[in-house]
Structures are given as structure tokens and as C-alpha cells.
Short mmCIF file of C-alpha atoms and ligand atoms in Angstrom, two decimals:
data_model
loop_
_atom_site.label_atom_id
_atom_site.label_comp_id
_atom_site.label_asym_id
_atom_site.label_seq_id
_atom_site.Cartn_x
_atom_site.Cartn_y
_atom_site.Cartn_z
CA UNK A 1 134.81 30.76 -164.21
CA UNK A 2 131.80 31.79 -161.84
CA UNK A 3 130.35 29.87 -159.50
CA UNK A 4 127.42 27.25 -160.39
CA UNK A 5 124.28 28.64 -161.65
CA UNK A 6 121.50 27.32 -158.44
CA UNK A 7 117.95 26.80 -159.54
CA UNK A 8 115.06 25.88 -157.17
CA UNK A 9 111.74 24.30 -159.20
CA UNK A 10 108.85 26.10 -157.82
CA UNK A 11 105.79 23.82 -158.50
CA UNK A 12 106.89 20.17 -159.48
CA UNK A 13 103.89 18.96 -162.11
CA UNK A 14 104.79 16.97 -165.49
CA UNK A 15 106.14 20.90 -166.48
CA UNK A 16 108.34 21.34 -163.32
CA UNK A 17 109.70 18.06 -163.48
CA UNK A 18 110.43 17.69 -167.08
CA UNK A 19 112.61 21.16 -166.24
CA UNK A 20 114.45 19.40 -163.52
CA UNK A 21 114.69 16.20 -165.03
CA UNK A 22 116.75 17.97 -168.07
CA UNK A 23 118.59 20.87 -165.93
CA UNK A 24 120.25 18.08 -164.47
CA UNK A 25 122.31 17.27 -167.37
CA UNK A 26 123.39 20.60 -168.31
CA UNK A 27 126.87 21.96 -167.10
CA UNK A 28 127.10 24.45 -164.26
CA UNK A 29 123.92 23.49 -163.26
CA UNK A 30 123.00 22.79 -159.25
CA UNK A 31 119.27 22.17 -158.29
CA UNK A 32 119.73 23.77 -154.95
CA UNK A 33 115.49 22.98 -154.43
CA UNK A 34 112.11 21.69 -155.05
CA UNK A 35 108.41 23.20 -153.59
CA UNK A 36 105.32 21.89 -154.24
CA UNK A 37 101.68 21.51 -152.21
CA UNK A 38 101.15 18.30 -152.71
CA UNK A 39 101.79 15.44 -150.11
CA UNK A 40 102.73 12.90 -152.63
CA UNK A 41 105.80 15.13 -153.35
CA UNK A 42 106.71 17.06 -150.29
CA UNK A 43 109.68 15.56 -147.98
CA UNK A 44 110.27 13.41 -150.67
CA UNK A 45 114.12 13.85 -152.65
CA UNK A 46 114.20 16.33 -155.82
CA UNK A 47 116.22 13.57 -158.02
CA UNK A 48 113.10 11.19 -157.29
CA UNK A 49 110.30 13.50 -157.53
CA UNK A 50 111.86 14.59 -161.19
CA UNK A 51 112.30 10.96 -162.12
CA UNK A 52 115.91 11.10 -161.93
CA UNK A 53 116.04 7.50 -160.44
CA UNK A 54 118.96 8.96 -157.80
CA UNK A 55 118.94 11.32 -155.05
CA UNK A 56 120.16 15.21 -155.32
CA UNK A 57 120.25 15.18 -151.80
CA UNK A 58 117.42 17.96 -151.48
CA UNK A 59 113.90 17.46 -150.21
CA UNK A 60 111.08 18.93 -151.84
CA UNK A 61 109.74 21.57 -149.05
CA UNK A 62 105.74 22.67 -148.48
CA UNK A 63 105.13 26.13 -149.96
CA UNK A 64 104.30 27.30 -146.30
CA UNK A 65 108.41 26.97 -146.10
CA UNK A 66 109.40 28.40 -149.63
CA UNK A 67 110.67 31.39 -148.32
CA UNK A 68 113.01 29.81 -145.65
CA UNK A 69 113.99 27.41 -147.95
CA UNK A 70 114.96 29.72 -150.34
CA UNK A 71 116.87 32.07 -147.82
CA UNK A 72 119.16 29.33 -147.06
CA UNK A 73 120.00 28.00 -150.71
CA UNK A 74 119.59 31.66 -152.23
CA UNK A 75 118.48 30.49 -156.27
CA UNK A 76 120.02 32.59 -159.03
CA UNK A 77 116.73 31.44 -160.71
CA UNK A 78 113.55 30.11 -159.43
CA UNK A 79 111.79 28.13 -162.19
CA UNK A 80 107.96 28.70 -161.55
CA UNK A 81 105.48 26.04 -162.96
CA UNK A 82 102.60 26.62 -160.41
CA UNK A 83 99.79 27.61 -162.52
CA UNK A 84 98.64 29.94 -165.25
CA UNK A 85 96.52 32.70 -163.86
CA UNK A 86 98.99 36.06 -162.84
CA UNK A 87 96.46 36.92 -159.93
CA UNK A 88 97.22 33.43 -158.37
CA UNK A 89 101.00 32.88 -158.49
CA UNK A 90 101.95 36.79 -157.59
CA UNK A 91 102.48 36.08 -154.29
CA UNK A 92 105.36 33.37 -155.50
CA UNK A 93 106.34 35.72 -157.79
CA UNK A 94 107.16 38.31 -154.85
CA UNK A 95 108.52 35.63 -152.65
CA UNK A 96 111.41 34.55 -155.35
CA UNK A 97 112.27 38.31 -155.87
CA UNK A 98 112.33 39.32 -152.47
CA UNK A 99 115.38 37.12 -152.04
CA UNK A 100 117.44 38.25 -155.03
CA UNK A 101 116.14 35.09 -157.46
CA UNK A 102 115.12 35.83 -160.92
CA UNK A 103 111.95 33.99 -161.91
CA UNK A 104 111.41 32.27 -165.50
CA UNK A 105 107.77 30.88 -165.41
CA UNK A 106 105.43 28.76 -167.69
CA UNK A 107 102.19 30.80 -166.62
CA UNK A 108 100.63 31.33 -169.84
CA UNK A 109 99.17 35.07 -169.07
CA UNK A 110 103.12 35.80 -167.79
CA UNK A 111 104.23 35.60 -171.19
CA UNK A 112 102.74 38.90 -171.74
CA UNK A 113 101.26 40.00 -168.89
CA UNK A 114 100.03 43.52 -169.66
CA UNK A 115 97.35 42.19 -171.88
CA UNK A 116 95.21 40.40 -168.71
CA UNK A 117 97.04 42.18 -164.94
CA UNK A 118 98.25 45.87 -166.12
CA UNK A 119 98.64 46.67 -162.54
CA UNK A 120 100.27 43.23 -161.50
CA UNK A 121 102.51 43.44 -164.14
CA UNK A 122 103.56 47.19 -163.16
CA UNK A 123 103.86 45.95 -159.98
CA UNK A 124 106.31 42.96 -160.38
CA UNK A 125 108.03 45.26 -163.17
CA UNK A 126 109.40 47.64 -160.22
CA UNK A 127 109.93 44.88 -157.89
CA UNK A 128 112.26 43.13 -159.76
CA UNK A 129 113.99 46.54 -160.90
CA UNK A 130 114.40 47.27 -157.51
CA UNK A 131 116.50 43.94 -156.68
CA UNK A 132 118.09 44.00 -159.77
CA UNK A 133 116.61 40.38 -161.25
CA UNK A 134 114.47 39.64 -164.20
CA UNK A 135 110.73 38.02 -163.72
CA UNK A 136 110.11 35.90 -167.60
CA UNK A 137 107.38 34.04 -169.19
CA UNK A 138 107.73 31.51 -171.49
CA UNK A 139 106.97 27.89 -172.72
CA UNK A 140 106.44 26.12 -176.21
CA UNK A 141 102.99 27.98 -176.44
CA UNK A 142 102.50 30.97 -175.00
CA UNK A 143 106.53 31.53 -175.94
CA UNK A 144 107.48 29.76 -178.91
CA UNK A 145 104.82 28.41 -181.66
CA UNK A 146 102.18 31.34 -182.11
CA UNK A 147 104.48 34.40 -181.24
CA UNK A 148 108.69 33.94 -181.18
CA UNK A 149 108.49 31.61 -183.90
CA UNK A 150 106.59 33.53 -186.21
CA UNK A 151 108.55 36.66 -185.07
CA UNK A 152 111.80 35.20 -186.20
CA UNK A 153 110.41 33.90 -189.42
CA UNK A 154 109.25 37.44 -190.22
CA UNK A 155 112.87 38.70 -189.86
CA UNK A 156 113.22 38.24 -193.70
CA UNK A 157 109.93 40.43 -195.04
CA UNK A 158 109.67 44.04 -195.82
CA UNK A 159 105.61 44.28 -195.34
CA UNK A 160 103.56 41.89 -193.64
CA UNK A 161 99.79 41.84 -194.01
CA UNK A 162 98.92 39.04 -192.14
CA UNK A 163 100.22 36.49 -190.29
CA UNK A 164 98.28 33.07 -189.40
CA UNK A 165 99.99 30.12 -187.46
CA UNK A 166 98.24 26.91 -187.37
CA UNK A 167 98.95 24.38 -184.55
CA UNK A 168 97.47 20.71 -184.72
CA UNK A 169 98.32 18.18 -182.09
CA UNK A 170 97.14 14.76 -181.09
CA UNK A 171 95.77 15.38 -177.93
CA UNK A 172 95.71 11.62 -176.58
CA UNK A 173 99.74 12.37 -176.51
CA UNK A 174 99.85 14.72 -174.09
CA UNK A 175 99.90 14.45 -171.00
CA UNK A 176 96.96 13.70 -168.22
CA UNK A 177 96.52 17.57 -166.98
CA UNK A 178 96.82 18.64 -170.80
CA UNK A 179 93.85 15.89 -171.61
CA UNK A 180 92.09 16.62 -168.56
CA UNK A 181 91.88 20.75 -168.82
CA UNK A 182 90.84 20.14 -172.70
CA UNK A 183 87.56 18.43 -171.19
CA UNK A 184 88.28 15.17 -173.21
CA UNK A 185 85.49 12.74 -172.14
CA UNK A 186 82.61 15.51 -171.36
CA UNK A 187 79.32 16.48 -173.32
CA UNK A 188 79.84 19.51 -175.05
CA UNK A 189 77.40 21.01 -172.92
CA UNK A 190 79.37 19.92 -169.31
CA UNK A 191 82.33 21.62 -171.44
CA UNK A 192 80.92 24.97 -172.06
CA UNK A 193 79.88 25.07 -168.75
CA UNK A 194 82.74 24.35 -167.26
CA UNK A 195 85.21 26.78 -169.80
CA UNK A 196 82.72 29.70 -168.54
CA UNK A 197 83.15 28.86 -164.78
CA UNK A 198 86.50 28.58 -165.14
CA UNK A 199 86.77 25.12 -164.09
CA UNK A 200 88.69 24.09 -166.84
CA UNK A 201 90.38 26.00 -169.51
CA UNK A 202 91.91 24.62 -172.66
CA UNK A 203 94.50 26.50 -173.81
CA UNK A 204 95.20 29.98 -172.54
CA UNK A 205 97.18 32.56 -174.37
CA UNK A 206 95.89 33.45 -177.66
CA UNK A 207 95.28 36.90 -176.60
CA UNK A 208 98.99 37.29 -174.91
CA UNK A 209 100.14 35.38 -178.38
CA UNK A 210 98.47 38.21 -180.03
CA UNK A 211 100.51 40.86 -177.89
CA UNK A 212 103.77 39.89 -177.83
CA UNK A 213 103.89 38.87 -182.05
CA UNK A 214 102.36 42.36 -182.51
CA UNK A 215 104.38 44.67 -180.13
CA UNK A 216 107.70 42.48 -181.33
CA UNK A 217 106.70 43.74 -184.71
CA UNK A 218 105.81 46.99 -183.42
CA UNK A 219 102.60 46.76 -184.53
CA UNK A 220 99.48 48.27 -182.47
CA UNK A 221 96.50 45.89 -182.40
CA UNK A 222 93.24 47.71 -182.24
CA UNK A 223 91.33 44.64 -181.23
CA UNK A 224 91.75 41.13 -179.99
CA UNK A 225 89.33 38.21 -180.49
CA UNK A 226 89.70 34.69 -179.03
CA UNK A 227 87.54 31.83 -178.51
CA UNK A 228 87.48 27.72 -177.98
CA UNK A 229 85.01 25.50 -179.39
CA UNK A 230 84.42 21.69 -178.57
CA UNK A 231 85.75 18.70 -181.21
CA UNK A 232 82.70 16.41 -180.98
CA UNK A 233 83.72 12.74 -181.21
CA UNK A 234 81.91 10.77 -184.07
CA UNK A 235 83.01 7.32 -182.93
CA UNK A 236 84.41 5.70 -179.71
CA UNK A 237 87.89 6.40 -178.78
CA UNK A 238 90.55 6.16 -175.99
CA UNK A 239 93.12 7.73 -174.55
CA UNK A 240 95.93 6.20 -171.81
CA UNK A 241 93.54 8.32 -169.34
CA UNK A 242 89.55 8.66 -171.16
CA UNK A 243 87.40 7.00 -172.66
CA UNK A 244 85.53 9.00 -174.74
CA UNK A 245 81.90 7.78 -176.31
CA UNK A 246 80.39 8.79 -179.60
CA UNK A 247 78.96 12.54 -179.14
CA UNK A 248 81.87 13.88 -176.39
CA UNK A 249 84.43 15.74 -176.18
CA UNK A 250 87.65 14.46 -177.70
CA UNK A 251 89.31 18.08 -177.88
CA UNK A 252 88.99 21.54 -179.14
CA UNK A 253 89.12 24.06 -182.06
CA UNK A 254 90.82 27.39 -180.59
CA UNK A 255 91.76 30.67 -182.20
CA UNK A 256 92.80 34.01 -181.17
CA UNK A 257 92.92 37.43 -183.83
CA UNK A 258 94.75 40.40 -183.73
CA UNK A 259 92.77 43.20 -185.86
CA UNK A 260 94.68 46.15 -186.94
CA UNK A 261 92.63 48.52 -189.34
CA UNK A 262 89.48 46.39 -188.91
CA UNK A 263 91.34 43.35 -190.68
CA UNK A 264 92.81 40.45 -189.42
CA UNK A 265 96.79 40.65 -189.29
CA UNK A 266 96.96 38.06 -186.54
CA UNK A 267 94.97 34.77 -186.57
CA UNK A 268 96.10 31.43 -184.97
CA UNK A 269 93.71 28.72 -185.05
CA UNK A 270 94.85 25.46 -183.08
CA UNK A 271 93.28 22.37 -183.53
CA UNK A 272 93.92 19.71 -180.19
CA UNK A 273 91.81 16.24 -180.61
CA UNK A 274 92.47 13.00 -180.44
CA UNK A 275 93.72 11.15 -183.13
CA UNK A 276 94.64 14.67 -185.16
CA UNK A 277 97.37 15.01 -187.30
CA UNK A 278 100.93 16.56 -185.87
CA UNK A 279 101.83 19.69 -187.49
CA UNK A 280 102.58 23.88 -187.52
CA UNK A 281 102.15 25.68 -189.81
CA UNK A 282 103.03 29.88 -190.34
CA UNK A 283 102.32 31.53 -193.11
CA UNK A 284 103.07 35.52 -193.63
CA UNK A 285 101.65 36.95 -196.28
CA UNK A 286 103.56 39.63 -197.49
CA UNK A 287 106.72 41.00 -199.35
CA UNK A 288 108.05 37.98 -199.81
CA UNK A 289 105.54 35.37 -198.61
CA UNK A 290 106.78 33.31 -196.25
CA UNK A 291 105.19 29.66 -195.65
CA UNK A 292 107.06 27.69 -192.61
CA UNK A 293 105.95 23.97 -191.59
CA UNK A 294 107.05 21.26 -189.51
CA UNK A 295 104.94 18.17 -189.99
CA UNK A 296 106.19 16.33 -186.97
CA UNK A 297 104.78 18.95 -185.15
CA UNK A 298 106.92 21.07 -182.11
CA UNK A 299 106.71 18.94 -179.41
CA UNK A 300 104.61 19.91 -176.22
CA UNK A 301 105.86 18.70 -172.92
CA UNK A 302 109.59 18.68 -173.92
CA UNK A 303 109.03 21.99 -176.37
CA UNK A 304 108.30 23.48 -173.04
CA UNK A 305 111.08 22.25 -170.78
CA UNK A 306 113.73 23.28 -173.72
CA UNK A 307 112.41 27.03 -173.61
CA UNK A 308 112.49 27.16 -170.10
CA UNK A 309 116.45 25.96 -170.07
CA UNK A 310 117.40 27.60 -172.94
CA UNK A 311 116.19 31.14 -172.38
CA UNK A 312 118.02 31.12 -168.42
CA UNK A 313 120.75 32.47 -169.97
CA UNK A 314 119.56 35.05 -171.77
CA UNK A 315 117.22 35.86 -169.19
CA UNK A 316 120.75 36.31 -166.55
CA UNK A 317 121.93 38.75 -169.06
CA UNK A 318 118.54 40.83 -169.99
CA UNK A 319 117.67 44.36 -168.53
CA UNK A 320 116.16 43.88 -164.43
CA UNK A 321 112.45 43.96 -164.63
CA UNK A 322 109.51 42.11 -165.95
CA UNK A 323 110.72 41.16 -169.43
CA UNK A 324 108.82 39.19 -171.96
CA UNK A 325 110.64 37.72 -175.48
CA UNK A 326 110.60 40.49 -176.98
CA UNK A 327 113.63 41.21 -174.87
CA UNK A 328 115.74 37.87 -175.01
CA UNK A 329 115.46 37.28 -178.69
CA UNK A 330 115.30 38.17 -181.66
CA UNK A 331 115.68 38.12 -185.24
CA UNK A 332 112.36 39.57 -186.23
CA UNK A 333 110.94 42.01 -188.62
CA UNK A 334 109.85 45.19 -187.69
CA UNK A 335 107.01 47.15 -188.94
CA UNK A 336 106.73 49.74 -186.41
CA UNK A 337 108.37 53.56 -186.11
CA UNK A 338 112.19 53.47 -186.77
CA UNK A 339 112.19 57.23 -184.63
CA UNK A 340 111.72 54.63 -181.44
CA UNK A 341 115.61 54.16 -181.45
CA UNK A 342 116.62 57.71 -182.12
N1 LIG B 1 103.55 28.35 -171.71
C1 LIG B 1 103.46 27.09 -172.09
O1 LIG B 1 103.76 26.75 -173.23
C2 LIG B 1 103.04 26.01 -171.13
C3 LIG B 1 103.24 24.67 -171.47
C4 LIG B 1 102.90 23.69 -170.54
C5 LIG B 1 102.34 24.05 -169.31
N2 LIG B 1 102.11 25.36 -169.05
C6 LIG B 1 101.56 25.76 -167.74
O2 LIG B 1 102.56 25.51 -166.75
C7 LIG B 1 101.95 25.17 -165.51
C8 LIG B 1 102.53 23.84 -165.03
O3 LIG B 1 102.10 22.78 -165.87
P1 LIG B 1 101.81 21.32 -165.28
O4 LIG B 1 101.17 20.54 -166.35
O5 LIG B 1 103.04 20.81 -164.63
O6 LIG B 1 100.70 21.70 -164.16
P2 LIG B 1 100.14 20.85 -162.94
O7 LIG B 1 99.98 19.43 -163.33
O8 LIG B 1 98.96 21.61 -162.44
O9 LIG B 1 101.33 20.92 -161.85
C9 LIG B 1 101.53 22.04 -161.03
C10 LIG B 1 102.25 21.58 -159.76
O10 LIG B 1 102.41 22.70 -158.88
C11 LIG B 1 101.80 22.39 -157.63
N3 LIG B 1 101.28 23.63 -157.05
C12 LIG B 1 100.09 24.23 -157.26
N4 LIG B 1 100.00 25.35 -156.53
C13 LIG B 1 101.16 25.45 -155.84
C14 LIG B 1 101.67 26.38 -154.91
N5 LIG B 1 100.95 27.44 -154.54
N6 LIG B 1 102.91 26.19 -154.39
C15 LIG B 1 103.65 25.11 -154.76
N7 LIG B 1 103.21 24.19 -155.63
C16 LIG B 1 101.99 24.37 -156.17
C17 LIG B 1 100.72 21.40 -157.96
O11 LIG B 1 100.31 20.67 -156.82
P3 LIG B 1 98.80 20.03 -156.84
O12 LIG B 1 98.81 19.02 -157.95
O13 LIG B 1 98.65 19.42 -155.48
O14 LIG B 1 97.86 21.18 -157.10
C18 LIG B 1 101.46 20.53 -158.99
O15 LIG B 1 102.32 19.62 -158.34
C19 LIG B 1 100.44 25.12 -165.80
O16 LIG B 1 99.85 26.34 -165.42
C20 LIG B 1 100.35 24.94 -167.30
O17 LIG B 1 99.14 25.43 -167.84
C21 LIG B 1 102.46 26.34 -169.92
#
């Protein structure tokens, strides 16, 4: 038997802490460390900042000391929940490698980061090759619900002519940056605005959704579309965290499409608001068609953590290099040119 597998939470938000919380109780697991910013977390004990009610005996540490930090506890994996845009966690990217740690993130654009950073993505490719560790993004969604879910459910067609996953949540379940990054509570208006500065962003992914269901498939998209709407509230409601008046935002209608041929083969359409119905849907239409639903809906929050545990061990035993999941599943069909594995 090796030694015990040591992980060190990068970024300890709802997402970071739901990781720790659960990599707690799994076997052969030691969290070796915690980093965060923010001053409500730093100095304070891993065990309490992940809710554990006890203490691991390991203080969460200011980024400006990541690097140190991790010198001295040396993480077989680093489990980045930071943030979603490439451009801004690279440079924690580049810290974990440089000390040997592979990296397993829940940035959205990581999931298949070709589509958005080419160059980044070449970049932390060769990085990681060169100290032999693997750099992974994944989650419920990018990572599970529009792309490895539908991938796997594919593995029993033929031909495929389009695919289209629906996602419907109840967005007064989730949790407070969820509700607060969907724009719950604004005018539709303050929301556009604020989706075109950037200031908030709804769900990102649909694009790298796109990429990863069609190159798993080995399919070439010629063109991808994506797009987010407001879900106007008719009536007053609440949330644990808004209050939302008659005529504001109480969530969003999103979709991304993959075109191949000038015709839809991709489309995902996912409908967050409050009060909505639970459920997923995928439906392939093909040889045979294929119609998959869950009507409790795949959890978020928890969806999330799970993926992030669950795919460390395949991501210890993957090729080195930036890998996405394509390369630690998969049952899947494949529509693409069988002389790729000659
Ligand atoms: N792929 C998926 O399915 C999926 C699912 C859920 C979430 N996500 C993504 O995963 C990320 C984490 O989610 P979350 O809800 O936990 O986000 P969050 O609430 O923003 O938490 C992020 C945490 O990281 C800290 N942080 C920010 N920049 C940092 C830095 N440079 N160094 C160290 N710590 C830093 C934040 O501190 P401050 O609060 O002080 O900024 C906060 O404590 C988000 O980007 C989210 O969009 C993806």
C-alpha cells in the first residue's frame, strides 16, 4: 500500500469546502492544506473553515504564501475552486505544477480550455508534461450534465443527428453566489448590463459543453452559438437571500449550439428560476433514439463536489498534461474517423 493521497483546497467558497468537507471521509485521504484571500477564512483551521465541526490541525494560509505552503506539505493534488475565467487562475495553475501537484479544478472554461485560451491551454499543456502531473477541469456542469453524461449515453447509438440536453433547476436552492451571479433581484435591464460588463455571468460553459461532447464524439463543430436571456418574475417571490418584486429577475433561460453542416447537432437549453421544476433531460436522436431523464434533477453543489472526488483517481492515472474528460472516461459513441487509432 502507498502512502496517503495529500490534497491542498485551493480557494475555499461553498465549492472548495463542499470538496473538503467530503474528502474527509474518504480512505487514504490527508488534507495536507487550505488557501484562500479572504480574512474571514485565513489563519483560521481547515476542519472549521469546511464545516467539519473539528480541527485538521492545518490553517488556511493567504495566497501571498501558497507557494511556501505548498513546498512544505508537497500535494499529490491541488483542488482549485478559485474562479472560472482561465486568464485569472493561470498563475495558480503554474504555482501547483511547479511543485510536482496535479491540479483538478471547477473553472468552467478549464473543462475545455482550447475553445476560450488556445495559447494558455498550450501553455499549461507543456508545463504539466514537463513535471509529469495532470492539470483537469471538471464539475456537475461544465463536466457532467451537458457533455460526459450525454457522451456516455451515446455509447449505445450507431448515428447520432442531434443531441439536446435540457437542464431545469430551482434556482432559490442553490446557493448565495449561484443566486447572486444569476442576477436574481435586478431589472432585466441592470442584468443585461451587467452580463455584457462582465460583472456577473450566469452560467458559463455552453460553448466548452459544446467542445468536449463534440470532440468526445469526434465530431468537428463548424460553429458555436450561445446566449442567456432574463426569466422575468410575474409575481413577488423570495429566496433565503432576495427578494424579488413583480417585473425582476428571478433567473435565466440559457442555451449553447453546436452546428455541424449548418444544422444543429448540439443544443442545450437550461432553464434556472425560482420556483422551476427539477429535472434533465437528453435526448439523441438517432439510430436508436435515446431519451434519458432524471426528474429529481442532478444535484448542483454536491453534483459538483462528487466529480471533483471521484475523477482524482482517474486523473492520478491519466497521460501528464492538460487533460479534459475526454481522457478519464468513457463509454461513449464515436462518430468520428476510425483511421485515428491506426
Ligand atoms: N464546473 C462546474 O460545474 C462548477 C460548479 C460550481 C462552481 N463552479 C465554479 O467553481 C468556482 C468556485 O465556486 P464557489 O461558488 O465556491 O465560488 P466563490 O463563492 O467565488 O468562492 C471562491 C473562493 O476562492 C477565494 N479566492 C478568490 N480568488 C482567490 C485567489 N486568487 N487565491 C485564493 N483564494 C481565492 C474566494 O475569496 P473571496 O470570497 O474573498 O473572493 C472564495 O473564498 C467558481 O468559479 C464557480 O463558478 C463550477
Amino acid at each position: 500500500m502507498g502512502e496517503n493521497l495529500r490534497v491542498l483546497i485551493y480557494g475555499l467558497g461553498p465549492i472548495g469546502a463542499l470538496v473538503g468537507k467530503y474528502l474527509d471521509r474518504k480512505a487514504g485521504v490527508e488534507l495536507v492544506g487550505g488557501v484562500d484571500i479572504d480574512p474571514a477564512k485565513v489563519g483560521k483551521d481547515l476542519g472549521e473553515v469546511v464545516g467539519l465541526g473539528r480541527s485538521l490541525g492545518v490553517k488556511v494560509v493567504h495566497e501571498r504564501d501558497a507557494l511556501t505552503l505548498m513546498k512544505a506539505v508537497k500535494p499529490h493534488v491541488v483542488v482549485l475552486s478559485t474562479g472560472t475565467y482561465l486568464d485569472k487562475i493561470y498563475p495558480q495553475i503554474v504555482r501547483a505544477i511547479s511543485v510536482g501537484a496535479n491540479v483538478i479544478s471547477t473553472s468552467e472554461t478549464l473543462a475545455y480550455p482550447w475553445y476560450r485560451y488556445p495559447e494558455l491551454a498550450t501553455l499549461i499543456d507543456e508545463y504539466a508534461k514537463k513535471h509529469n502531473v495532470r492539470v483537469l477541469g471538471t464539475g456537475v456542469n461544465p463536466g457532467y450534465v451537458f457533455d460526459t453524461l450525454p457522451a456516455v449515453l451515446s455509447s449505445v447509438a450507431v448515428e447520432i443527428n442531434r443531441i439536446h440536453v435540457v437542464r431545469s433547476l430551482d434556482a432559490a436552492k442553490r446557493r448565495y453566489s449561484f443566486q447572486k451571479k444569476y442576477g436574481l433581484s435586478m431589472t432585466p435591464e441592470e442584468f443585461k448590463a451587467k452580463i455584457s460588463s462582465g460583472e456577473i455571468t450566469a452560467h458559463v460553459g455552453y460553448a466548452e459543453s459544446v467542445m468536449l461532447l463534440a470532440c468526445i464524439l469526434g465530431v468537428k463543430i463548424d460553429k458555436v452559438d450561445e446566449g442567456q436571456e432574463p426569466v422575468v418574475a410575474d409575481k413577488y417571490m423570495e429566496t433565503q437571500y432576495f427578494k424579488i418584486e413583480p417585473g425582476r429577475v428571478s433567473g435565466i433561460h440559457g442555451w449553447g449550439v453546436g452546428y455541424v453542416g449548418g444544422k444543429e447537432f448540439i443544443r442545450y437549453d437550461l432553464y434556472a428560476s425560482v420556483g422551476r421544476q427539477d429535472y434533465d433531460e437528453v435526448v439523441i436522436e438517432g439510430e436508436p433514439n435515446i431519451r434519458w431523464r432524471n426528474d429529481l434533477g442532478v444535484s448542483g453543489d454536491i453534483a459538483t463536489a462528487a466529480m471533483v472526488i471521484n475523477m482524482i483517481p482517474r486523473l492520478m492515472k491519466a497521460p501528464p498534461g492538460l487533460i479534459t474528460m475526454k481522457d478519464v472516461m468513457t463509454p461513449s459513441a464515436f462518430l468520428g474517423d476510425f483511421k485515428w487509432f491506426t
